[in-house]
PDB file of C-alpha atoms and ligand atoms in Angstrom:
ATOM      1  CA  UNK A 298       0.248  -0.094   0.094  1.00  0.00           C
ATOM      2  CA  UNK A 299       1.514   3.444  -0.899  1.00  0.00           C
ATOM      3  CA  UNK A 300       2.291   6.029   1.554  1.00  0.00           C
ATOM      4  CA  UNK A 301      -0.264   7.991   0.465  1.00  0.00           C
ATOM      5  CA  UNK A 302      -3.326   5.968   1.206  1.00  0.00           C
ATOM      6  CA  UNK A 303      -6.085   7.330   3.429  1.00  0.00           C
ATOM      7  CA  UNK A 304      -7.396   5.959   6.466  1.00  0.00           C
ATOM      8  CA  UNK A 305     -10.729   4.197   7.670  1.00  0.00           C
ATOM      9  CA  UNK A 306     -11.516   5.607  10.884  1.00  0.00           C
ATOM     10  CA  UNK A 307     -14.102   3.470  12.927  1.00  0.00           C
ATOM     11  CA  UNK A 308     -16.014   6.110  14.859  1.00  0.00           C
ATOM     12  CA  UNK A 309     -18.332   5.833  17.992  1.00  0.00           C
ATOM     13  CA  UNK A 310     -21.592   7.835  18.315  1.00  0.00           C
ATOM     14  CA  UNK A 311     -23.885   8.552  21.285  1.00  0.00           C
ATOM     15  CA  UNK A 312     -25.933   5.899  22.317  1.00  0.00           C
ATOM     16  CA  UNK A 313     -28.821   8.726  23.375  1.00  0.00           C
ATOM     17  CA  UNK A 314     -27.283  11.619  24.883  1.00  0.00           C
ATOM     18  CA  UNK A 315     -25.368  13.269  22.503  1.00  0.00           C
ATOM     19  CA  UNK A 316     -22.791  15.162  24.723  1.00  0.00           C
ATOM     20  CA  UNK A 317     -21.212  11.842  24.504  1.00  0.00           C
ATOM     21  CA  UNK A 318     -19.661  11.826  20.766  1.00  0.00           C
ATOM     22  CA  UNK A 319     -16.013  12.811  21.967  1.00  0.00           C
ATOM     23  CA  UNK A 320     -14.109  15.682  20.574  1.00  0.00           C
ATOM     24  CA  UNK A 321     -11.884  13.594  18.811  1.00  0.00           C
ATOM     25  CA  UNK A 322     -14.895  11.879  16.909  1.00  0.00           C
ATOM     26  CA  UNK A 323     -16.093  15.439  16.030  1.00  0.00           C
ATOM     27  CA  UNK A 324     -12.799  16.180  14.802  1.00  0.00           C
ATOM     28  CA  UNK A 325     -12.684  12.892  12.615  1.00  0.00           C
ATOM     29  CA  UNK A 326     -15.742  13.797  11.164  1.00  0.00           C
ATOM     30  CA  UNK A 327     -15.352  16.953  10.124  1.00  0.00           C
ATOM     31  CA  UNK A 328     -12.279  16.242   8.423  1.00  0.00           C
ATOM     32  CA  UNK A 329     -12.253  13.064   6.036  1.00  0.00           C
ATOM     33  CA  UNK A 330     -13.402  13.140   2.762  1.00  0.00           C
ATOM     34  CA  UNK A 331     -16.539  10.743   3.275  1.00  0.00           C
ATOM     35  CA  UNK A 332     -18.849   9.332   5.977  1.00  0.00           C
ATOM     36  CA  UNK A 333     -19.737   5.736   5.514  1.00  0.00           C
ATOM     37  CA  UNK A 334     -23.283   5.523   7.259  1.00  0.00           C
ATOM     38  CA  UNK A 335     -25.510   2.807   8.747  1.00  0.00           C
ATOM     39  CA  UNK A 336     -28.487   5.169   7.601  1.00  0.00           C
ATOM     40  CA  UNK A 337     -27.817   8.164   6.156  1.00  0.00           C
ATOM     41  CA  UNK A 338     -30.683  10.205   6.954  1.00  0.00           C
ATOM     42  CA  UNK A 339     -30.584   8.806  10.421  1.00  0.00           C
ATOM     43  CA  UNK A 340     -26.869  10.305  11.230  1.00  0.00           C
ATOM     44  CA  UNK A 341     -27.915  13.317   9.220  1.00  0.00           C
ATOM     45  CA  UNK A 342     -29.561  14.871  12.382  1.00  0.00           C
ATOM     46  CA  UNK A 343     -26.746  13.996  14.496  1.00  0.00           C
ATOM     47  CA  UNK A 344     -24.142  15.361  11.925  1.00  0.00           C
ATOM     48  CA  UNK A 345     -26.513  18.348  11.615  1.00  0.00           C
ATOM     49  CA  UNK A 346     -26.199  18.783  15.220  1.00  0.00           C
ATOM     50  CA  UNK A 347     -22.410  19.175  15.572  1.00  0.00           C
ATOM     51  CA  UNK A 348     -22.338  21.078  12.487  1.00  0.00           C
ATOM     52  CA  UNK A 349     -20.648  18.321  10.072  1.00  0.00           C
ATOM     53  CA  UNK A 350     -20.982  18.669   6.327  1.00  0.00           C
ATOM     54  CA  UNK A 351     -19.054  16.643   5.508  1.00  0.00           C
ATOM     55  CA  UNK A 352     -20.591  14.045   2.455  1.00  0.00           C
ATOM     56  CA  UNK A 353     -22.295  10.744   3.272  1.00  0.00           C
ATOM     57  CA  UNK A 354     -22.700   7.900   1.668  1.00  0.00           C
ATOM     58  CA  UNK A 355     -24.940   4.213   2.854  1.00  0.00           C
ATOM     59  CA  UNK A 356     -23.341   1.617   4.032  1.00  0.00           C
ATOM     60  CA  UNK A 357     -25.464  -1.497   5.762  1.00  0.00           C
ATOM     61  CA  UNK A 358     -26.129  -4.476   5.811  1.00  0.00           C
ATOM     62  CA  UNK A 359     -27.611  -4.975   2.434  1.00  0.00           C
ATOM     63  CA  UNK A 360     -24.881  -3.242   0.403  1.00  0.00           C
ATOM     64  CA  UNK A 361     -21.769  -3.749   2.335  1.00  0.00           C
ATOM     65  CA  UNK A 362     -20.032  -6.260   0.514  1.00  0.00           C
ATOM     66  CA  UNK A 363     -20.446  -5.050  -2.569  1.00  0.00           C
ATOM     67  CA  UNK A 364     -19.552  -1.317  -1.346  1.00  0.00           C
ATOM     68  CA  UNK A 365     -16.587  -1.665  -0.085  1.00  0.00           C
ATOM     69  CA  UNK A 366     -14.729  -2.420  -2.827  1.00  0.00           C
ATOM     70  CA  UNK A 367     -15.503   1.083  -3.996  1.00  0.00           C
ATOM     71  CA  UNK A 368     -14.794   2.644  -0.730  1.00  0.00           C
ATOM     72  CA  UNK A 369     -11.544   0.718  -0.683  1.00  0.00           C
ATOM     73  CA  UNK A 370     -10.337   1.666  -4.445  1.00  0.00           C
ATOM     74  CA  UNK A 371     -11.042   5.872  -2.772  1.00  0.00           C
ATOM     75  CA  UNK A 372      -9.020   4.930   0.565  1.00  0.00           C
ATOM     76  CA  UNK A 373      -6.377   3.458  -1.604  1.00  0.00           C
ATOM     77  CA  UNK A 374      -6.467   6.751  -4.021  1.00  0.00           C
ATOM     78  CA  UNK A 375      -5.839   8.757  -0.524  1.00  0.00           C
ATOM     79  CA  UNK A 376      -9.152   9.550   0.537  1.00  0.00           C
ATOM     80  CA  UNK A 377      -9.813   9.321   4.632  1.00  0.00           C
ATOM     81  CA  UNK A 378     -12.765   7.534   5.489  1.00  0.00           C
ATOM     82  CA  UNK A 379     -15.330   7.433   8.861  1.00  0.00           C
ATOM     83  CA  UNK A 380     -17.589   4.631   9.306  1.00  0.00           C
ATOM     84  CA  UNK A 381     -20.472   5.218  11.706  1.00  0.00           C
ATOM     85  CA  UNK A 382     -23.799   3.211  12.557  1.00  0.00           C
ATOM     86  CA  UNK A 383     -26.859   4.462  13.395  1.00  0.00           C
ATOM     87  CA  UNK A 384     -25.696   4.524  17.358  1.00  0.00           C
ATOM     88  CA  UNK A 385     -22.581   3.310  19.637  1.00  0.00           C
ATOM     89  CA  UNK A 386     -19.932   1.415  18.419  1.00  0.00           C
ATOM     90  CA  UNK A 387     -19.764   0.135  14.512  1.00  0.00           C
ATOM     91  CA  UNK A 388     -19.403  -3.778  13.925  1.00  0.00           C
ATOM     92  CA  UNK A 389     -20.859  -4.457  17.779  1.00  0.00           C
ATOM     93  CA  UNK A 390     -24.191  -5.658  16.638  1.00  0.00           C
ATOM     94  CA  UNK A 391     -24.088  -3.467  13.741  1.00  0.00           C
ATOM     95  CA  UNK A 392     -22.482  -3.210   9.949  1.00  0.00           C
ATOM     96  CA  UNK A 393     -18.811  -2.862   9.391  1.00  0.00           C
ATOM     97  CA  UNK A 394     -17.088  -6.400   9.732  1.00  0.00           C
ATOM     98  CA  UNK A 395     -16.616  -6.775   5.930  1.00  0.00           C
ATOM     99  CA  UNK A 396     -15.375  -3.258   5.239  1.00  0.00           C
ATOM    100  CA  UNK A 397     -12.886  -3.427   7.930  1.00  0.00           C
ATOM    101  CA  UNK A 398     -11.787  -7.231   6.974  1.00  0.00           C
ATOM    102  CA  UNK A 399     -11.404  -5.867   3.102  1.00  0.00           C
ATOM    103  CA  UNK A 400      -9.480  -2.430   4.233  1.00  0.00           C
ATOM    104  CA  UNK A 401      -6.764  -4.362   6.330  1.00  0.00           C
ATOM    105  CA  UNK A 402      -6.459  -7.093   3.432  1.00  0.00           C
ATOM    106  CA  UNK A 403      -5.957  -4.367   0.997  1.00  0.00           C
ATOM    107  CA  UNK A 404      -3.257  -2.536   4.025  1.00  0.00           C
ATOM    108  CA  UNK A 405      -5.881   0.256   4.494  1.00  0.00           C
ATOM    109  CA  UNK A 406      -4.910   1.577   7.980  1.00  0.00           C
ATOM    110  CA  UNK A 407      -7.908   1.173  10.459  1.00  0.00           C
ATOM    111  CA  UNK A 408      -8.199   3.521  12.727  1.00  0.00           C
ATOM    112  CA  UNK A 409     -10.546   2.964  15.863  1.00  0.00           C
ATOM    113  CA  UNK A 410     -11.882   6.625  18.033  1.00  0.00           C
ATOM    114  CA  UNK A 411     -13.624   4.159  20.754  1.00  0.00           C
ATOM    115  CA  UNK A 412     -16.781   5.885  22.583  1.00  0.00           C
ATOM    116  CA  UNK A 413     -19.840   4.641  23.244  1.00  0.00           C
ATOM    117  CA  UNK A 414     -20.492   0.950  23.432  1.00  0.00           C
ATOM    118  CA  UNK A 415     -24.371  -0.124  24.937  1.00  0.00           C
ATOM    119  CA  UNK A 416     -23.257  -3.740  26.572  1.00  0.00           C
ATOM    120  CA  UNK A 417     -19.973  -1.874  28.104  1.00  0.00           C
ATOM    121  CA  UNK A 418     -22.018   0.650  29.496  1.00  0.00           C
ATOM    122  CA  UNK A 419     -24.544  -1.785  30.906  1.00  0.00           C
ATOM    123  CA  UNK A 420     -21.553  -4.068  32.006  1.00  0.00           C
ATOM    124  CA  UNK A 421     -20.066  -0.679  34.109  1.00  0.00           C
ATOM    125  CA  UNK A 422     -23.075   0.001  35.837  1.00  0.00           C
ATOM    126  CA  UNK A 423     -24.294  -3.785  36.306  1.00  0.00           C
ATOM    127  CA  UNK A 424     -22.427  -4.287  39.333  1.00  0.00           C
ATOM    128  CA  UNK A 425     -21.446  -8.293  38.117  1.00  0.00           C
ATOM    129  CA  UNK A 426     -18.017  -9.712  38.353  1.00  0.00           C
ATOM    130  CA  UNK A 427     -16.853  -8.169  34.850  1.00  0.00           C
ATOM    131  CA  UNK A 428     -13.151  -9.168  34.975  1.00  0.00           C
ATOM    132  CA  UNK A 429     -13.984 -11.692  32.382  1.00  0.00           C
ATOM    133  CA  UNK A 430     -17.264 -11.834  30.461  1.00  0.00           C
ATOM    134  CA  UNK A 431     -19.065 -12.721  27.025  1.00  0.00           C
ATOM    135  CA  UNK A 432     -21.405 -10.975  24.552  1.00  0.00           C
ATOM    136  CA  UNK A 433     -24.316 -13.139  22.920  1.00  0.00           C
ATOM    137  CA  UNK A 434     -25.590 -10.108  20.582  1.00  0.00           C
ATOM    138  CA  UNK A 435     -29.448 -10.635  19.453  1.00  0.00           C
ATOM    139  CA  UNK A 436     -30.902 -13.935  20.709  1.00  0.00           C
ATOM    140  CA  UNK A 437     -32.363 -15.598  18.486  1.00  0.00           C
ATOM    141  CA  UNK A 438     -36.256 -13.874  17.566  1.00  0.00           C
ATOM    142  CA  UNK A 439     -38.041 -16.685  17.956  1.00  0.00           C
ATOM    143  CA  UNK A 440     -38.821 -18.974  21.007  1.00  0.00           C
ATOM    144  CA  UNK A 441     -37.432 -22.130  19.725  1.00  0.00           C
ATOM    145  CA  UNK A 442     -34.166 -20.464  19.010  1.00  0.00           C
ATOM    146  CA  UNK A 443     -33.817 -18.293  22.201  1.00  0.00           C
ATOM    147  CA  UNK A 444     -34.570 -21.140  24.151  1.00  0.00           C
ATOM    148  CA  UNK A 445     -32.089 -23.188  22.650  1.00  0.00           C
ATOM    149  CA  UNK A 446     -29.227 -19.904  23.218  1.00  0.00           C
ATOM    150  CA  UNK A 447     -30.052 -19.374  26.676  1.00  0.00           C
ATOM    151  CA  UNK A 448     -29.967 -23.386  27.307  1.00  0.00           C
ATOM    152  CA  UNK A 449     -26.559 -23.404  26.423  1.00  0.00           C
ATOM    153  CA  UNK A 450     -25.160 -20.250  27.967  1.00  0.00           C
ATOM    154  CA  UNK A 451     -26.755 -22.070  31.195  1.00  0.00           C
ATOM    155  CA  UNK A 452     -23.619 -23.229  32.893  1.00  0.00           C
ATOM    156  CA  UNK A 453     -21.330 -20.496  31.076  1.00  0.00           C
ATOM    157  CA  UNK A 454     -19.427 -19.447  34.640  1.00  0.00           C
ATOM    158  CA  UNK A 455     -18.663 -15.945  33.242  1.00  0.00           C
ATOM    159  CA  UNK A 456     -21.318 -12.789  32.963  1.00  0.00           C
ATOM    160  CA  UNK A 457     -22.808 -12.796  29.609  1.00  0.00           C
ATOM    161  CA  UNK A 458     -24.825 -10.137  27.846  1.00  0.00           C
ATOM    162  CA  UNK A 459     -27.723  -9.740  25.077  1.00  0.00           C
ATOM    163  CA  UNK A 460     -28.930  -6.941  22.947  1.00  0.00           C
ATOM    164  CA  UNK A 461     -32.878  -7.026  22.714  1.00  0.00           C
ATOM    165  CA  UNK A 462     -35.822  -5.430  21.322  1.00  0.00           C
ATOM    166  CA  UNK A 463     -38.229  -4.085  23.481  1.00  0.00           C
ATOM    167  CA  UNK A 464     -41.081  -5.698  22.172  1.00  0.00           C
ATOM    168  CA  UNK A 465     -39.738  -9.374  23.029  1.00  0.00           C
ATOM    169  CA  UNK A 466     -37.979  -8.261  26.400  1.00  0.00           C
ATOM    170  CA  UNK A 467     -40.491  -9.660  28.606  1.00  0.00           C
ATOM    171  CA  UNK A 468     -40.497 -13.194  26.649  1.00  0.00           C
ATOM    172  CA  UNK A 469     -37.216 -13.149  26.917  1.00  0.00           C
ATOM    173  CA  UNK A 470     -37.531 -12.990  30.403  1.00  0.00           C
ATOM    174  CA  UNK A 471     -39.630 -15.234  30.952  1.00  0.00           C
ATOM    175  CA  UNK A 472     -37.308 -18.267  29.036  1.00  0.00           C
ATOM    176  CA  UNK A 473     -34.830 -16.847  31.210  1.00  0.00           C
ATOM    177  CA  UNK A 474     -36.557 -17.509  33.949  1.00  0.00           C
ATOM    178  CA  UNK A 475     -37.808 -21.115  32.828  1.00  0.00           C
ATOM    179  CA  UNK A 476     -34.437 -21.936  32.051  1.00  0.00           C
ATOM    180  CA  UNK A 477     -32.131 -20.879  34.439  1.00  0.00           C
ATOM    181  CA  UNK A 478     -34.143 -20.818  37.265  1.00  0.00           C
ATOM    182  CA  UNK A 479     -35.421 -18.016  39.845  1.00  0.00           C
ATOM    183  CA  UNK A 480     -32.574 -16.964  41.480  1.00  0.00           C
ATOM    184  CA  UNK A 481     -30.183 -15.858  38.842  1.00  0.00           C
ATOM    185  CA  UNK A 482     -29.504 -12.678  39.284  1.00  0.00           C
ATOM    186  CA  UNK A 483     -30.262 -10.686  36.056  1.00  0.00           C
ATOM    187  CA  UNK A 484     -29.317  -7.051  35.158  1.00  0.00           C
ATOM    188  CA  UNK A 485     -32.088  -5.188  32.907  1.00  0.00           C
ATOM    189  CA  UNK A 486     -29.980  -1.691  31.397  1.00  0.00           C
ATOM    190  CA  UNK A 487     -32.727   0.271  29.409  1.00  0.00           C
ATOM    191  CA  UNK A 488     -32.465   3.751  27.664  1.00  0.00           C
ATOM    192  CA  UNK A 489     -28.906   4.004  28.987  1.00  0.00           C
ATOM    193  CA  UNK A 490     -27.627   7.744  28.852  1.00  0.00           C
ATOM    194  CA  UNK A 491     -31.521   8.634  28.046  1.00  0.00           C
ATOM    195  CA  UNK A 492     -33.386  10.697  30.277  1.00  0.00           C
ATOM    196  CA  UNK A 493     -35.711   7.694  31.514  1.00  0.00           C
ATOM    197  CA  UNK A 494     -32.525   5.505  31.768  1.00  0.00           C
ATOM    198  CA  UNK A 495     -33.118   2.848  34.580  1.00  0.00           C
ATOM    199  CA  UNK A 496     -30.549  -0.229  35.582  1.00  0.00           C
ATOM    200  CA  UNK A 497     -32.437  -3.022  37.739  1.00  0.00           C
ATOM    201  CA  UNK A 498     -30.867  -5.817  38.868  1.00  0.00           C
ATOM    202  CA  UNK A 499     -32.601  -8.338  41.022  1.00  0.00           C
ATOM    203  CA  UNK A 500     -33.201 -12.794  41.164  1.00  0.00           C
ATOM    204  CA  UNK A 501     -35.061 -13.558  37.796  1.00  0.00           C
ATOM    205  CA  UNK A 502     -38.315 -14.340  39.599  1.00  0.00           C
ATOM    206  CA  UNK A 503     -38.373 -10.778  40.929  1.00  0.00           C
ATOM    207  CA  UNK A 504     -37.555  -8.987  37.521  1.00  0.00           C
ATOM    208  CA  UNK A 505     -39.784 -10.608  35.400  1.00  0.00           C
ATOM    209  CA  UNK A 506     -43.006  -9.575  38.097  1.00  0.00           C
ATOM    210  CA  UNK A 507     -41.502  -6.057  37.686  1.00  0.00           C
ATOM    211  CA  UNK A 508     -41.453  -5.894  34.155  1.00  0.00           C
ATOM    212  CA  UNK A 509     -44.430  -7.923  33.488  1.00  0.00           C
ATOM    213  CA  UNK A 510     -46.465  -5.491  35.252  1.00  0.00           C
ATOM    214  CA  UNK A 511     -45.041  -1.886  34.298  1.00  0.00           C
ATOM    215  CA  UNK A 512     -45.469  -1.813  30.397  1.00  0.00           C
ATOM    216  CA  UNK A 513     -43.194   1.229  30.752  1.00  0.00           C
ATOM    217  CA  UNK A 514     -40.329  -0.891  31.488  1.00  0.00           C
ATOM    218  CA  UNK A 515     -41.223  -2.638  28.070  1.00  0.00           C
ATOM    219  CA  UNK A 516     -40.244   0.273  25.847  1.00  0.00           C
ATOM    220  CA  UNK A 517     -36.955   1.476  24.574  1.00  0.00           C
ATOM    221  CA  UNK A 518     -33.424   0.374  24.041  1.00  0.00           C
ATOM    222  CA  UNK A 519     -32.417  -2.349  26.404  1.00  0.00           C
ATOM    223  CA  UNK A 520     -29.632  -4.691  27.859  1.00  0.00           C
ATOM    224  CA  UNK A 521     -29.242  -7.608  29.362  1.00  0.00           C
ATOM    225  CA  UNK A 522     -26.606  -8.265  31.943  1.00  0.00           C
ATOM    226  CA  UNK A 523     -26.811 -11.954  33.152  1.00  0.00           C
ATOM    227  CA  UNK A 524     -24.846 -13.398  36.680  1.00  0.00           C
ATOM    228  CA  UNK A 525     -22.489 -16.268  35.073  1.00  0.00           C
ATOM    229  CA  UNK A 526     -23.284 -19.563  36.828  1.00  0.00           C
ATOM    230  CA  UNK A 527     -22.288 -19.502  40.279  1.00  0.00           C
ATOM    231  CA  UNK A 528     -19.707 -22.101  41.037  1.00  0.00           C
ATOM    232  CA  UNK A 529     -21.164 -24.271  44.278  1.00  0.00           C
ATOM    233  CA  UNK A 530     -19.664 -24.346  47.326  1.00  0.00           C
ATOM    234  CA  UNK A 531     -17.489 -27.643  48.158  1.00  0.00           C
ATOM    235  CA  UNK A 532     -19.446 -29.868  50.071  1.00  0.00           C
ATOM    236  CA  UNK A 533     -23.216 -29.015  48.624  1.00  0.00           C
ATOM    237  CA  UNK A 534     -25.303 -31.421  46.492  1.00  0.00           C
ATOM    238  CA  UNK A 535     -23.785 -30.997  42.718  1.00  0.00           C
ATOM    239  CA  UNK A 536     -26.241 -27.975  40.598  1.00  0.00           C
ATOM    240  CA  UNK A 537     -28.418 -29.880  38.387  1.00  0.00           C
ATOM    241  CA  UNK A 538     -26.726 -28.245  35.522  1.00  0.00           C
ATOM    242  CA  UNK A 539     -23.527 -29.427  36.292  1.00  0.00           C
ATOM    243  CA  UNK A 540     -24.314 -32.966  36.772  1.00  0.00           C
ATOM    244  CA  UNK A 541     -26.600 -33.394  33.479  1.00  0.00           C
ATOM    245  CA  UNK A 542     -23.723 -31.595  32.225  1.00  0.00           C
ATOM    246  CA  UNK A 543     -21.124 -34.378  33.050  1.00  0.00           C
ATOM    247  CA  UNK A 544     -23.969 -36.966  32.799  1.00  0.00           C
ATOM    248  CA  UNK A 545     -24.096 -36.189  28.801  1.00  0.00           C
ATOM    249  CA  UNK A 546     -19.943 -36.270  28.668  1.00  0.00           C
ATOM    250  CA  UNK A 547     -19.808 -39.290  30.665  1.00  0.00           C
ATOM    251  CA  UNK A 548     -21.554 -41.216  27.577  1.00  0.00           C
ATOM    252  CA  UNK A 549     -19.403 -40.434  25.143  1.00  0.00           C
ATOM    253  CA  UNK A 550     -15.954 -40.051  27.186  1.00  0.00           C
ATOM    254  CA  UNK A 551     -13.537 -41.468  29.869  1.00  0.00           C
ATOM    255  CA  UNK A 552     -13.954 -40.158  33.210  1.00  0.00           C
ATOM    256  CA  UNK A 553     -10.615 -37.672  33.274  1.00  0.00           C
ATOM    257  CA  UNK A 554     -11.926 -36.050  29.905  1.00  0.00           C
ATOM    258  CA  UNK A 555     -15.663 -35.963  30.778  1.00  0.00           C
ATOM    259  CA  UNK A 556     -14.779 -34.177  34.495  1.00  0.00           C
ATOM    260  CA  UNK A 557     -12.186 -31.814  32.971  1.00  0.00           C
ATOM    261  CA  UNK A 558     -14.715 -30.518  30.165  1.00  0.00           C
ATOM    262  CA  UNK A 559     -17.923 -30.520  32.402  1.00  0.00           C
ATOM    263  CA  UNK A 560     -15.421 -28.789  34.749  1.00  0.00           C
ATOM    264  CA  UNK A 561     -14.341 -26.086  31.902  1.00  0.00           C
ATOM    265  CA  UNK A 562     -18.363 -25.407  30.855  1.00  0.00           C
ATOM    266  CA  UNK A 563     -20.008 -25.746  34.375  1.00  0.00           C
ATOM    267  CA  UNK A 564     -17.265 -23.821  36.549  1.00  0.00           C
ATOM    268  CA  UNK A 565     -17.128 -26.639  39.104  1.00  0.00           C
ATOM    269  CA  UNK A 566     -14.180 -27.710  40.531  1.00  0.00           C
ATOM    270  CA  UNK A 567     -12.076 -30.598  38.415  1.00  0.00           C
ATOM    271  CA  UNK A 568     -11.154 -32.414  41.122  1.00  0.00           C
ATOM    272  CA  UNK A 569     -14.780 -32.515  42.632  1.00  0.00           C
ATOM    273  CA  UNK A 570     -16.323 -33.548  39.169  1.00  0.00           C
ATOM    274  CA  UNK A 571     -13.693 -36.102  38.803  1.00  0.00           C
ATOM    275  CA  UNK A 572     -14.864 -37.754  41.914  1.00  0.00           C
ATOM    276  CA  UNK A 573     -18.447 -37.543  41.509  1.00  0.00           C
ATOM    277  CA  UNK A 574     -17.808 -38.951  37.666  1.00  0.00           C
ATOM    278  CA  UNK A 575     -15.993 -41.895  39.859  1.00  0.00           C
ATOM    279  CA  UNK A 576     -18.552 -42.433  41.925  1.00  0.00           C
ATOM    280  CA  UNK A 577     -21.205 -42.529  38.928  1.00  0.00           C
ATOM    281  CA  UNK A 578     -19.030 -44.888  36.672  1.00  0.00           C
ATOM    282  CA  UNK A 579     -18.693 -46.750  40.068  1.00  0.00           C
ATOM    283  CA  UNK A 580     -14.506 -46.744  39.770  1.00  0.00           C
ATOM    284  CA  UNK A 581     -14.824 -44.943  43.573  1.00  0.00           C
TER     285      UNK A 581
HETATM  286  N1  SAM B 659     -23.307  -0.839  18.024  1.00  0.00           N
HETATM  287  C1  SAM B 659     -24.281  -0.892  19.159  1.00  0.00           C
HETATM  288  C2  SAM B 659     -23.573  -0.307  20.508  1.00  0.00           C
HETATM  289  O1  SAM B 659     -22.080  -0.166  20.147  1.00  0.00           O
HETATM  290  O2  SAM B 659     -24.248  -0.712  21.620  1.00  0.00           O
HETATM  291  C3  SAM B 659     -25.612  -1.440  19.066  1.00  0.00           C
HETATM  292  C4  SAM B 659     -26.371  -1.569  18.018  1.00  0.00           C
HETATM  293  S1  SAM B 659     -27.570  -2.569  18.183  1.00  0.00           S
HETATM  294  C5  SAM B 659     -28.154  -2.288  16.258  1.00  0.00           C
HETATM  295  C6  SAM B 659     -28.559  -1.461  18.824  1.00  0.00           C
HETATM  296  C7  SAM B 659     -28.838  -2.325  20.483  1.00  0.00           C
HETATM  297  O3  SAM B 659     -28.283  -2.130  21.191  1.00  0.00           O
HETATM  298  C8  SAM B 659     -30.280  -1.788  20.537  1.00  0.00           C
HETATM  299  O4  SAM B 659     -31.413  -2.971  20.334  1.00  0.00           O
HETATM  300  C9  SAM B 659     -30.261  -2.461  22.640  1.00  0.00           C
HETATM  301  O5  SAM B 659     -30.340  -3.690  22.700  1.00  0.00           O
HETATM  302  C10 SAM B 659     -28.434  -1.590  22.757  1.00  0.00           C
HETATM  303  N2  SAM B 659     -28.483  -0.200  22.951  1.00  0.00           N
HETATM  304  C11 SAM B 659     -28.668   0.839  22.172  1.00  0.00           C
HETATM  305  N3  SAM B 659     -28.187   1.864  22.426  1.00  0.00           N
HETATM  306  C12 SAM B 659     -28.833   1.746  23.887  1.00  0.00           C
HETATM  307  C13 SAM B 659     -29.523   2.333  25.061  1.00  0.00           C
HETATM  308  N4  SAM B 659     -28.942   3.683  25.110  1.00  0.00           N
HETATM  309  N5  SAM B 659     -29.421   1.921  25.953  1.00  0.00           N
HETATM  310  C14 SAM B 659     -29.485   0.362  26.209  1.00  0.00           C
HETATM  311  N6  SAM B 659     -29.694  -0.300  25.236  1.00  0.00           N
HETATM  312  C15 SAM B 659     -29.180   0.329  23.672  1.00  0.00           C
END
């Protein structure tokens, strides 16, 4: 790539409060030759508010693959560009992956301009362990698929997060209640940085009741932050989910491998699972 090639800036924009646009983001949006936006009409409001007059072009899920090549040609010819989505950080449950990948393959410098991101904002205020976490994007819209995904996450020991549409929030919480049990702690982070920002954390049984009884809680944008499966204190009976995982693995694998894998999946200590596996298989 020639030294005169342009740069692709990945620019985070506010998720509600316009003051969350960083000074650096504003400078980049003002000085690049072109802004590729998920929805140009949506972004026009933001750009107008800040007096940004840079030309925009649409780059969304439906045209991204084809459009990327043309944008890359322009960057190779020396133009700087910014990619923005409707809100928050591009590529996080938003378009941009193909453009970034192709730009990097073409040797173009890709430069992140960090800022608002709903999942990080939610995690930072949820009060759940944040040293390790998992982000699952949107769960499937249909109940069958959604339940399968929640079931697959039931034994995840890390805090995990999903984005959810307001009209599916209650159904999703009800599925979580059925599959994760009434005690699992979940934080609902709604309308972050906006006037009606609400961050409510409670065991699932209580949270479902609260959302069900107040339709206002079923409006706006939301993130669910789910406590990972708590590790059992030594000496207690084995959690039914951990036992189920161990039982399945024991049908296919030797005791040592089954307990090691079950430990990774459930967060229960390997030695303890090994002991239980030995008892189950009559080898203790
Ligand atoms: N790229 C964005 C980001 O960085 O957060 C996410 C885009 S995704 C298409 C939109 C989803 O993000 C919404 O459905 C909601 O789950 C979540 N979200 C966006 N803004 C939010 C806000 N202000 N409060 C809570 N959740 C928000």
